Coordinates of C-alpha atoms in Angstrom, one line a residue:
Chain A
M1 CA -11.3 -24.8 -40.6
E2 CA -15.3 -24.9 -39.7
F3 CA -14.1 -23.9 -35.9
L4 CA -13.3 -20.5 -37.3
T5 CA -16.4 -19.6 -38.9
T6 CA -18.1 -20.6 -35.5
Y7 CA -15.8 -18.5 -34.0
W8 CA -16.2 -15.7 -36.2
N9 CA -20.2 -15.8 -35.4
L10 CA -19.5 -15.4 -31.8
V11 CA -17.2 -12.5 -31.9
P12 CA -19.9 -9.9 -31.5
V13 CA -21.5 -11.6 -28.5
S14 CA -17.9 -12.2 -27.0
L15 CA -17.5 -8.7 -27.6
A16 CA -20.2 -7.6 -25.6
Q17 CA -20.1 -10.2 -22.8
G18 CA -16.1 -9.0 -22.3
A19 CA -17.3 -5.6 -21.8
V20 CA -19.7 -6.6 -19.3
Y21 CA -17.5 -8.4 -17.4
S22 CA -14.7 -5.5 -17.7
L23 CA -16.9 -3.8 -15.1
V24 CA -16.3 -6.9 -12.7
A25 CA -12.7 -6.9 -13.5
L26 CA -12.0 -3.4 -12.7
G27 CA -13.7 -4.1 -9.4
V28 CA -11.1 -6.9 -8.7
M29 CA -8.4 -4.7 -10.3
I30 CA -8.9 -2.3 -7.5
P31 CA -8.4 -4.4 -4.2
F32 CA -5.7 -6.7 -6.0
R33 CA -3.4 -3.9 -7.2
L34 CA -4.1 -0.4 -6.2
L35 CA -4.9 -1.6 -2.4
S36 CA -2.6 -4.7 -2.4
L37 CA -5.6 -6.3 -0.3
P38 CA -6.8 -9.2 -2.2
D39 CA -10.8 -9.4 -2.1
L40 CA -13.2 -11.7 -3.0
T41 CA -16.6 -9.9 -2.2
S42 CA -17.2 -9.4 -6.2
E43 CA -18.1 -12.8 -6.1
G44 CA -21.3 -11.7 -3.9
S45 CA -21.5 -8.1 -4.9
F46 CA -21.9 -9.2 -8.5
P47 CA -25.0 -11.4 -8.4
L48 CA -26.2 -8.6 -5.3
G49 CA -26.0 -6.0 -8.2
G50 CA -27.7 -8.3 -10.8
A51 CA -30.4 -9.1 -7.9
V52 CA -31.1 -5.3 -6.8
A53 CA -31.4 -4.1 -10.2
A54 CA -33.8 -7.1 -11.4
A55 CA -35.8 -6.7 -8.4
M56 CA -36.0 -2.8 -8.8
L57 CA -36.9 -3.0 -12.5
A58 CA -39.4 -5.6 -11.8
S59 CA -41.2 -3.7 -9.3
G60 CA -41.3 -0.8 -11.4
F61 CA -38.4 1.5 -10.9
G62 CA -36.8 2.9 -14.1
V63 CA -33.4 1.9 -15.4
V64 CA -31.4 4.4 -13.8
P65 CA -32.6 4.2 -10.5
A66 CA -32.0 0.5 -10.5
I67 CA -28.5 0.8 -11.6
A68 CA -28.0 3.2 -9.1
G69 CA -29.5 1.2 -6.3
A70 CA -27.5 -1.7 -7.3
L71 CA -24.3 0.3 -7.3
L72 CA -25.2 1.5 -4.0
A73 CA -25.9 -2.1 -2.5
G74 CA -22.6 -3.0 -4.0
A75 CA -20.9 -0.6 -2.5
L76 CA -22.4 -1.2 1.0
A77 CA -21.2 -4.9 0.6
G78 CA -17.6 -3.9 -0.2
C79 CA -17.5 -1.5 2.8
M80 CA -18.8 -4.4 5.0
T81 CA -15.9 -6.3 3.9
A82 CA -13.4 -3.6 4.5
L83 CA -15.1 -3.2 8.2
I84 CA -14.9 -6.7 8.8
H85 CA -11.1 -6.8 8.0
L86 CA -10.4 -3.6 9.9
I87 CA -12.4 -4.0 12.9
F88 CA -12.0 -8.0 13.6
K89 CA -9.0 -8.2 12.0
V90 CA -9.5 -11.0 9.8
T91 CA -7.8 -11.1 6.7
S92 CA -9.4 -9.4 3.6
L93 CA -9.6 -13.0 2.0
L94 CA -11.9 -14.5 4.7
S95 CA -13.9 -11.1 5.4
G96 CA -14.7 -11.4 1.8
I97 CA -15.9 -15.0 2.2
I98 CA -17.9 -14.1 5.0
V99 CA -19.6 -11.2 3.1
L100 CA -19.9 -13.2 0.0
T101 CA -21.9 -16.0 2.0
M102 CA -24.4 -13.7 3.7
L103 CA -25.0 -12.0 0.4
F104 CA -26.2 -15.4 -1.3
S105 CA -29.1 -15.5 1.3
V106 CA -29.6 -11.5 1.0
N107 CA -29.7 -11.9 -2.6
I108 CA -32.5 -14.3 -2.7
R109 CA -34.5 -11.8 0.0
V110 CA -34.2 -9.2 -2.1
M111 CA -35.7 -10.8 -5.2
G112 CA -38.2 -13.2 -3.4
K113 CA -36.8 -15.9 -5.1
P114 CA -33.5 -17.3 -6.5
N115 CA -33.8 -15.7 -10.0
T116 CA -35.7 -13.0 -11.6
A117 CA -36.6 -12.8 -15.5
L118 CA -36.6 -9.4 -17.1
F119 CA -37.9 -10.3 -20.4
N120 CA -41.2 -8.4 -19.9
Y121 CA -39.5 -5.3 -18.5
D122 CA -37.7 -2.2 -19.8
T123 CA -34.1 -2.4 -19.4
L124 CA -30.8 -0.3 -20.2
F125 CA -30.7 -2.3 -23.5
T126 CA -34.5 -1.9 -24.6
K127 CA -34.5 1.6 -23.6
L128 CA -31.5 2.9 -25.7
L129 CA -31.2 0.4 -28.3
D130 CA -34.6 -1.5 -29.7
A131 CA -37.2 -3.1 -28.2
D132 CA -35.5 -6.5 -28.6
G133 CA -32.4 -4.8 -26.7
G134 CA -30.2 -4.5 -29.9
T135 CA -27.7 -6.8 -31.8
P136 CA -24.6 -8.2 -30.0
M137 CA -22.7 -5.1 -31.8
T138 CA -24.7 -2.2 -30.7
Q139 CA -24.8 -4.1 -27.1
F140 CA -21.2 -4.2 -27.4
I141 CA -21.0 -0.3 -28.4
L142 CA -23.5 1.0 -25.7
V143 CA -21.5 -1.3 -22.7
G144 CA -18.1 -0.1 -24.2
A145 CA -18.9 3.4 -23.7
M146 CA -20.2 3.0 -20.2
V147 CA -17.1 1.1 -19.3
L148 CA -15.0 4.1 -21.0
T149 CA -16.7 6.7 -18.9
V150 CA -16.3 4.7 -15.7
C151 CA -12.4 4.4 -16.5
G152 CA -12.4 8.2 -17.3
V153 CA -14.0 8.6 -13.7
L154 CA -11.3 6.2 -12.4
Y155 CA -8.7 8.2 -14.0
W156 CA -9.8 11.4 -12.6
L157 CA -10.5 10.2 -9.3
L158 CA -6.9 8.5 -8.9
H159 CA -5.7 11.7 -9.8
T160 CA -7.4 13.8 -6.9
E161 CA -5.5 14.1 -3.6
L162 CA -7.8 11.4 -2.2
G163 CA -7.1 9.2 -5.0
L164 CA -3.3 9.7 -4.8
G165 CA -3.7 9.1 -1.1
L166 CA -5.6 5.4 -1.9
R167 CA -2.7 4.6 -3.9
A168 CA -0.3 5.7 -1.6
V169 CA -2.2 3.5 1.2
G170 CA -2.2 0.4 -1.1
S171 CA 1.9 0.9 -1.9
N172 CA 3.1 1.7 1.7
Q173 CA 0.5 1.7 4.8
I174 CA 3.2 3.0 6.9
M175 CA 4.3 6.0 4.5
A176 CA 0.7 6.6 4.2
R177 CA 0.0 7.3 7.9
A178 CA 3.3 9.2 8.2
Q179 CA 2.3 11.4 5.4
G180 CA -1.2 11.9 7.4
L181 CA -3.3 9.6 5.3
S182 CA -5.6 7.4 7.4
S183 CA -4.9 3.9 6.0
T184 CA -8.3 2.5 7.5
S185 CA -10.4 5.0 5.9
F186 CA -8.6 4.4 2.4
V187 CA -8.9 0.8 2.6
I188 CA -12.9 1.2 3.2
A189 CA -13.0 3.8 0.4
G190 CA -11.4 1.6 -2.0
L191 CA -13.2 -2.0 -1.1
T192 CA -16.5 0.2 -1.2
L193 CA -15.7 1.4 -4.8
A194 CA -14.7 -1.9 -6.0
G195 CA -17.9 -3.2 -4.5
G196 CA -20.1 -0.9 -6.2
L197 CA -17.8 -1.4 -9.7
A198 CA -18.8 -5.3 -9.2
A199 CA -22.5 -4.6 -8.6
L200 CA -22.5 -2.1 -11.6
G201 CA -21.4 -5.4 -13.8
G202 CA -23.9 -7.4 -12.0
A203 CA -26.8 -4.9 -12.6
T204 CA -25.3 -4.9 -16.6
M205 CA -25.0 -8.3 -16.7
A206 CA -28.7 -9.0 -15.4
Q207 CA -30.2 -6.6 -18.1
Y208 CA -27.9 -7.7 -20.9
Q209 CA -29.0 -11.3 -20.1
S210 CA -32.5 -10.1 -19.0
Y211 CA -32.0 -12.5 -16.3
A212 CA -30.8 -12.3 -12.8
D213 CA -29.9 -15.3 -11.0
V214 CA -28.4 -16.1 -7.5
N215 CA -25.6 -18.3 -8.7
M216 CA -24.8 -15.9 -11.4
G217 CA -21.6 -14.6 -9.3
V218 CA -20.0 -18.3 -9.4
G219 CA -16.6 -18.0 -10.7
V220 CA -16.9 -14.1 -11.6
L221 CA -14.2 -13.5 -9.4
V222 CA -11.5 -15.7 -11.4
I223 CA -12.9 -14.3 -14.6
G224 CA -12.3 -10.6 -13.5
L225 CA -8.7 -11.9 -12.3
A226 CA -8.1 -13.5 -15.5
G227 CA -9.2 -10.5 -17.3
T228 CA -6.8 -8.4 -15.3
I229 CA -4.0 -10.6 -15.4
L230 CA -4.3 -11.1 -19.1
G231 CA -4.6 -7.3 -19.6
E232 CA -1.5 -6.5 -17.9
A233 CA 0.2 -8.9 -19.9
I234 CA -0.7 -7.4 -23.0
W235 CA -0.6 -4.0 -22.5
G236 CA 1.3 -3.5 -18.8
R237 CA 0.8 -1.6 -15.6
N238 CA 3.5 0.7 -15.3
T239 CA 1.4 3.7 -16.0
L240 CA -1.9 4.6 -14.0
L241 CA -3.8 4.7 -17.4
R242 CA -2.5 1.2 -18.3
Q243 CA -3.6 -0.2 -14.9
I244 CA -6.8 1.1 -15.5
T245 CA -7.5 0.0 -19.0
A246 CA -5.6 -3.3 -18.6
P247 CA -8.9 -5.2 -16.9
V248 CA -10.9 -3.8 -19.9
I249 CA -8.7 -4.9 -22.7
G250 CA -7.8 -8.3 -20.8
S251 CA -11.6 -9.1 -20.2
I252 CA -12.7 -8.5 -24.0
C253 CA -9.8 -10.4 -24.9
Y254 CA -10.4 -13.0 -22.3
F255 CA -14.1 -13.4 -23.8
Q256 CA -12.2 -13.9 -27.1
F257 CA -10.2 -17.2 -26.0
V258 CA -13.6 -18.4 -24.4
A259 CA -15.3 -18.1 -27.6
L260 CA -12.5 -19.6 -29.6
A261 CA -12.4 -22.7 -27.1
L262 CA -16.1 -22.9 -27.5
S263 CA -15.5 -23.3 -31.0
L264 CA -13.0 -25.7 -30.7
G265 CA -15.6 -27.9 -29.1
F266 CA -15.1 -27.3 -25.4
R267 CA -18.4 -27.3 -23.4
P268 CA -19.6 -24.0 -21.5
S269 CA -19.1 -26.0 -18.5
D270 CA -15.4 -26.7 -19.4
L271 CA -14.7 -23.1 -19.0
K272 CA -14.1 -22.6 -15.4
L273 CA -11.6 -25.4 -15.4
L274 CA -9.9 -23.9 -18.1
T275 CA -10.3 -20.2 -17.0
G276 CA -8.7 -21.4 -13.3
L277 CA -5.8 -23.2 -15.4
F278 CA -5.1 -20.1 -17.4
V279 CA -5.1 -17.9 -14.2
L280 CA -2.6 -20.5 -12.4
V281 CA -0.5 -20.5 -15.8
A282 CA -0.4 -16.9 -15.8
L283 CA 0.4 -16.3 -11.6
G284 CA 2.9 -18.9 -12.1
A285 CA 4.9 -18.6 -15.2
P286 CA 6.9 -15.7 -13.9
I287 CA 8.1 -17.6 -10.8
L288 CA 8.6 -20.6 -13.1
R289 CA 10.9 -18.7 -15.2
E290 CA 12.8 -17.3 -12.3
K291 CA 13.5 -20.4 -10.9
M292 CA 14.6 -21.9 -14.3
K293 CA 17.0 -18.8 -14.3
S294 CA 18.6 -19.1 -11.1
R295 CA 19.3 -22.8 -11.7
K296 CA 20.8 -22.0 -14.9
R297 CA 22.9 -19.5 -13.0
N298 CA 23.8 -22.1 -10.4
L299 CA 24.7 -24.2 -12.9
R300 CA 27.0 -22.0 -14.9
L301 CA 28.6 -21.0 -11.6
I302 CA 29.4 -24.5 -10.7
G303 CA 30.8 -25.1 -14.2
T304 CA 29.3 -28.5 -15.0
G305 CA 26.3 -29.4 -16.7
N306 CA 25.2 -31.0 -13.6
R307 CA 25.9 -30.2 -10.2
H308 CA 24.6 -33.7 -9.0
K309 CA 27.3 -35.6 -10.4
R310 CA 29.9 -34.1 -8.2
G311 CA 28.0 -35.6 -5.2
P312 CA 28.9 -34.2 -1.8
V313 CA 32.3 -33.1 -0.7
P314 CA 33.3 -35.3 2.0
E315 CA 33.9 -33.5 5.4
K316 CA 37.0 -33.9 7.7
G317 CA 35.4 -36.3 10.8
R318 CA 31.9 -37.1 8.9
I319 CA 31.2 -40.6 7.4
V320 CA 30.3 -40.3 4.0
R321 CA 28.2 -43.5 3.1
Chain B
M1 CA 12.0 27.5 31.2
S2 CA 10.2 30.3 29.6
S3 CA 6.5 30.0 28.9
D4 CA 7.6 30.4 25.3
N5 CA 9.5 27.0 25.2
I6 CA 6.7 25.2 26.7
Q7 CA 4.6 26.3 23.7
A8 CA 7.1 25.2 21.3
G9 CA 9.4 22.2 20.8
L10 CA 8.7 18.7 22.0
H11 CA 7.9 17.8 25.5
V12 CA 8.0 14.0 26.7
S13 CA 6.7 12.8 30.0
G14 CA 6.5 10.1 32.3
L15 CA 6.4 7.6 28.9
R16 CA 5.9 4.0 30.1
K17 CA 5.4 0.7 27.8
T18 CA 5.0 -2.7 28.8
F19 CA 4.8 -5.3 25.9
F20 CA 3.2 -8.5 26.5
P21 CA 2.4 -7.8 30.0
G22 CA 1.3 -10.8 32.2
T23 CA 3.2 -13.1 30.4
V24 CA 6.8 -14.6 30.6
Q25 CA 7.8 -12.7 27.7
E26 CA 6.6 -9.4 29.5
K27 CA 9.4 -6.6 29.1
A28 CA 9.2 -3.1 30.1
A29 CA 10.6 -1.3 27.0
L30 CA 9.8 2.1 28.8
N31 CA 9.9 2.9 32.3
G32 CA 9.4 6.8 32.6
V33 CA 11.2 8.6 30.0
D34 CA 11.3 12.4 30.4
F35 CA 13.2 14.9 28.0
S36 CA 12.3 18.1 26.4
L37 CA 13.5 19.6 23.4
G38 CA 13.2 23.6 22.8
A39 CA 11.9 25.3 19.6
G40 CA 14.5 24.6 16.9
E41 CA 16.6 22.4 19.2
F42 CA 18.2 19.2 17.2
G43 CA 18.2 16.6 20.3
I44 CA 20.3 13.1 19.0
I45 CA 19.4 9.9 21.2
I46 CA 22.1 7.2 21.7
G47 CA 21.7 3.8 23.6
S48 CA 22.3 0.4 23.1
N49 CA 20.2 -2.4 21.4
G50 CA 16.7 -2.5 23.6
A51 CA 17.4 0.8 25.3
G52 CA 14.0 2.2 24.2
K53 CA 15.0 4.6 21.7
S54 CA 12.9 3.3 18.7
T55 CA 9.9 3.1 21.1
T56 CA 10.3 6.3 22.2
L57 CA 10.2 7.7 18.5
N58 CA 7.2 5.1 17.9
A59 CA 5.3 6.4 20.9
I60 CA 6.1 10.1 20.3
S61 CA 4.7 9.5 16.2
G62 CA 1.6 7.6 17.5
E63 CA 2.4 4.2 15.9
L64 CA 2.7 2.8 19.1
P65 CA 0.2 3.2 21.7
L66 CA 1.3 4.2 25.2
D67 CA 0.4 2.5 28.5
E68 CA 1.2 5.9 30.3
G69 CA 2.8 9.5 29.6
C70 CA 2.4 12.5 27.8
V71 CA 3.6 13.7 24.5
V72 CA 3.4 17.4 23.8
V73 CA 4.3 18.8 20.1
A74 CA 4.2 22.6 19.7
G75 CA 2.2 23.2 22.6
Q76 CA -0.5 20.4 21.2
D77 CA -1.1 17.6 23.4
M78 CA -0.9 14.3 21.3
Q79 CA -2.6 12.0 23.7
R80 CA -5.0 9.5 22.3
R81 CA -4.4 10.8 18.5
P82 CA -3.8 8.2 15.9
A83 CA -0.6 8.6 13.9
H84 CA -2.1 10.1 10.9
L85 CA -3.6 13.0 12.9
R86 CA -0.1 13.6 14.5
S87 CA 1.4 13.8 11.1
R88 CA 0.2 17.4 11.1
H89 CA 2.7 18.2 13.7
M90 CA 5.5 15.8 12.7
A91 CA 7.6 14.4 9.8
R92 CA 9.2 11.2 10.0
V93 CA 12.3 9.1 8.3
F94 CA 12.7 5.6 9.1
Q95 CA 15.4 3.5 9.3
D96 CA 14.3 1.3 6.4
P97 CA 14.8 3.2 3.0
M98 CA 11.6 1.3 1.9
Q99 CA 9.1 2.7 4.5
G100 CA 9.0 6.1 3.9
T101 CA 8.4 6.3 0.2
A102 CA 5.5 4.6 -2.0
A103 CA 7.4 2.7 -4.4
S104 CA 4.6 2.3 -6.9
L105 CA 3.9 6.2 -7.3
T106 CA 6.1 8.3 -9.1
I107 CA 8.6 10.9 -7.3
E108 CA 6.5 13.7 -7.9
E109 CA 3.5 12.1 -6.6
N110 CA 5.1 11.2 -3.6
L111 CA 6.2 14.5 -2.9
A112 CA 2.5 16.0 -3.7
I113 CA 1.7 13.5 -1.0
A114 CA 4.3 15.0 1.5
A115 CA 3.3 18.3 0.3
R116 CA -0.2 17.9 1.6
R117 CA 0.9 16.3 5.0
G118 CA -1.3 17.4 7.5
A119 CA -4.2 19.3 5.0
S120 CA -7.3 18.0 4.4
R121 CA -7.6 16.1 1.1
G122 CA -10.5 16.3 -1.1
F123 CA -11.5 16.0 -4.9
R124 CA -9.1 18.8 -5.8
K125 CA -6.2 17.7 -8.4
G126 CA -3.9 15.6 -6.5
L127 CA -0.8 17.1 -8.1
K128 CA -0.6 20.8 -9.5
N129 CA 1.6 21.8 -12.3
V130 CA 2.8 24.8 -10.4
E131 CA 4.3 22.5 -7.7
R132 CA 6.5 20.7 -10.1
D133 CA 8.8 23.7 -9.9
W134 CA 8.9 23.9 -6.0
F135 CA 9.8 19.7 -6.0
R136 CA 12.4 20.2 -8.2
T137 CA 13.9 23.1 -6.5
A138 CA 14.0 21.0 -3.4
L139 CA 15.4 17.8 -4.8
E140 CA 18.3 20.1 -6.3
V141 CA 19.8 20.3 -3.0
L142 CA 20.4 16.9 -2.7
G143 CA 22.6 16.9 -5.4
L144 CA 21.3 13.3 -7.0
G145 CA 19.6 14.6 -10.3
L146 CA 15.9 13.6 -9.0
E147 CA 14.9 16.7 -10.1
N148 CA 15.2 15.4 -13.5
R149 CA 13.5 12.2 -12.7
L150 CA 10.0 13.4 -11.4
K151 CA 8.1 11.3 -13.4
D152 CA 10.3 7.9 -12.5
R153 CA 8.4 5.5 -10.0
V154 CA 10.3 5.4 -6.5
A155 CA 10.7 1.7 -7.0
L156 CA 13.6 2.4 -9.8
L157 CA 15.6 4.3 -7.2
S158 CA 18.3 2.9 -4.9
G159 CA 17.8 2.8 -1.0
G160 CA 20.1 6.0 -0.6
Q161 CA 18.1 7.7 -3.3
R162 CA 15.0 6.6 -1.8
Q163 CA 16.0 7.9 1.8
S164 CA 17.3 11.3 0.3
L165 CA 13.6 11.5 -1.3
T166 CA 12.1 10.7 2.2
L167 CA 14.1 13.5 3.8
V168 CA 13.1 15.9 1.1
M169 CA 9.3 15.0 1.7
A170 CA 9.6 15.1 5.8
T171 CA 11.2 18.7 5.4
L172 CA 9.3 19.9 2.3
N173 CA 7.0 21.9 4.5
S174 CA 8.7 22.4 7.7
P175 CA 7.1 20.0 10.3
S176 CA 6.8 21.1 13.9
L177 CA 8.7 18.3 14.8
L178 CA 11.2 15.9 12.5
L179 CA 11.8 12.4 13.9
L180 CA 14.8 10.5 12.6
D181 CA 14.9 6.9 13.7
E182 CA 18.6 5.8 12.3
H183 CA 17.8 6.8 9.1
T184 CA 21.0 6.2 7.7
A185 CA 21.9 3.1 9.5
A186 CA 21.1 0.9 6.8
L187 CA 22.9 3.0 3.8
D188 CA 26.3 2.0 2.4
P189 CA 29.0 4.7 3.8
R190 CA 28.6 7.0 1.0
A191 CA 25.1 7.1 0.7
A192 CA 24.9 7.7 4.9
E193 CA 27.1 10.5 4.6
L194 CA 24.9 12.1 1.6
V195 CA 21.8 11.7 3.8
L196 CA 23.1 13.0 6.8
N197 CA 24.7 16.4 5.0
A198 CA 21.2 16.9 3.5
T199 CA 19.6 16.5 6.9
L200 CA 21.9 18.8 8.7
K201 CA 21.2 21.1 5.8
A202 CA 17.5 20.9 6.2
V203 CA 17.4 20.9 9.8
E204 CA 19.7 23.9 10.3
G205 CA 18.5 26.1 7.4
Q206 CA 14.8 25.5 8.5
K207 CA 15.6 25.7 12.3
I208 CA 13.3 22.4 12.6
T209 CA 12.9 21.0 15.9
T210 CA 14.5 17.5 15.4
L211 CA 14.8 14.4 17.3
M212 CA 17.5 11.6 15.7
I213 CA 18.3 8.1 16.9
T214 CA 21.9 7.0 16.0
H215 CA 24.1 4.1 16.7
N216 CA 27.2 6.3 15.5
M217 CA 28.8 8.2 18.8
E218 CA 30.8 10.5 16.2
Q219 CA 27.5 11.3 14.7
A220 CA 26.2 12.1 18.3
I221 CA 29.0 13.9 19.5
N222 CA 29.8 16.2 16.1
H223 CA 26.0 17.3 15.6
G224 CA 23.1 18.3 17.3
D225 CA 22.4 20.8 20.1
R226 CA 21.3 18.0 22.9
L227 CA 22.7 14.4 23.6
I228 CA 20.1 12.1 25.1
M229 CA 21.4 8.6 26.1
M230 CA 18.8 5.9 27.1
H231 CA 19.4 2.6 29.0
A232 CA 16.5 0.1 29.7
G233 CA 13.8 2.3 29.3
R234 CA 15.0 5.5 30.7
V235 CA 17.1 8.4 30.3
V236 CA 20.3 8.2 31.6
L237 CA 22.4 11.2 30.2
N238 CA 21.0 14.4 29.0
L239 CA 23.3 17.1 28.2
D240 CA 22.8 20.6 26.5
H241 CA 24.6 22.2 23.8
S242 CA 27.3 23.7 26.4
E243 CA 27.4 20.8 28.5
K244 CA 28.5 18.8 25.5
A245 CA 30.9 21.0 24.2
G246 CA 34.4 19.6 24.0
L247 CA 32.8 15.9 24.7
T248 CA 34.8 13.1 22.9
A249 CA 34.0 9.5 22.0
N250 CA 36.4 8.4 24.8
D251 CA 34.5 10.4 27.2
L252 CA 31.3 9.2 26.1
V253 CA 32.8 5.5 26.8
A254 CA 33.8 6.5 29.9
R255 CA 30.5 7.9 30.5
F256 CA 28.8 5.0 29.3
H257 CA 30.3 3.2 32.0
D258 CA 29.6 5.6 34.7
V259 CA 26.1 5.8 34.2
V260 CA 25.3 2.1 33.3
S261 CA 28.2 0.0 34.7
D262 CA 28.8 -3.5 33.4
R263 CA 25.0 -4.1 33.5
M264 CA 24.7 -3.0 30.1
L265 CA 27.3 -5.2 28.4
L266 CA 25.9 -8.3 30.5
N267 CA 22.2 -7.3 29.6
R268 CA 23.1 -6.9 25.7
P269 CA 22.2 -10.3 24.6
W270 CA 19.0 -10.2 25.8
N271 CA 18.2 -6.9 24.9
F272 CA 16.8 -7.4 21.4

């Protein structure tokens, strides 16, 4: 039972981490769910947000301009992906990979080096909490409030005329065009929004860990996806409110599982494997369940326990060996 | 034709479109299509598969770029306008019931989007409370009970219900032109009749200039003010209201042979 104590000690930290990553999860959910256009850019816009925020903080900018700068840079990255996808007719997945690869170099250029430490600078957490950057619990409350604000803005935005248009484009582009919605503009807007959110996550992460690294984005997309899928499994997605809050709830729960896995003795380096397996199971389970169902149905229709036992029915004029 | 007529209605001239030009699959889909519909006129296009009916409709709606030709709707030249900008002047109902509505949105959200067809959209509320009464009245006409299901997702509706909803969305704010692409063909007979009746009610009630494609000769004869028959990318028969009065299906079959001879029958397997 020792692992339970270990886990219990990890709860506040994992809550805070889950809250930070839920921003990325929102940035992953928008293209995947609202636009039906899978996008990998967050893997690059997340560290971009971290790099821009860190570089700006380190060169004396305030917290608000640094976060705004990160948001803008991420939005630009998302916009790039959309433009590559729309103008050069490259699939959205490949456009995202192209952009995130290019962003690796950009991120190093932005910081001037592969990583930037922020221990000696004011961050969101040192400004609003205490000089040490707060306790995990206060950090969780601060980031949680931020995430709730983002969710509120998203909820409002998706109920405006333009937001409704965005969802229509994601649901049916032919219908959208027939109703006067420019599908290309809305795809650009959606990916821009997603890029901005991922970068906001990156900027928050960099300040949370007082450290931005060019590799901080590795695996972040799958974490966001895991959070989204987990949240949808727990909480559903049949209303817009649920669809928006699912990534947040999922992300926080996901990091509870991570904490549990760590306290069971898994190494941090095992986590990517576990996360990948988890996403695989979550994506595959409905399909496997459907297959099992139709198999059972077939067996019932044939009326025997094993349809292979009957063997092939010989046809006239055909040699059956 | 009076100048008034040139302003209103639909005028199509010299539409030309060749698919896969310069390849072995080269296919001239439209070979100079000309016709006009007066304001409030209900035109019906018939023709065999591959005659160019849907291509004509897609060219008018802007989904398909033309090689040549001119489309004028309500006095506005549609040349080089993308589909979403043309939608200010025209509404469409598709053959596939899935294409006309956004499945993951609710009925009222779909209607709210349709209510703003052609209008500029901003950060105003996408669906106002006062609009719901308008939507309910519009849906009541169908008699399907959809007016009580405003908050249901469209994905929950049957094909016939979705097609009826698409029709209501298309006619909600009286478009200058209504394009119907065999919109009853994919439905079961009862749903097809229901959608057709709703169509006639809306088109006649609101005096909307309408262009409908059908494979159903009875529909073409019994309804509409103008009958246009297409073959091999051309208009081969264009009858106005008085000319088509007294026309029967048998006449039409005879005319079919008259106009296109046996070539049409021979061509059929290659005309997809």
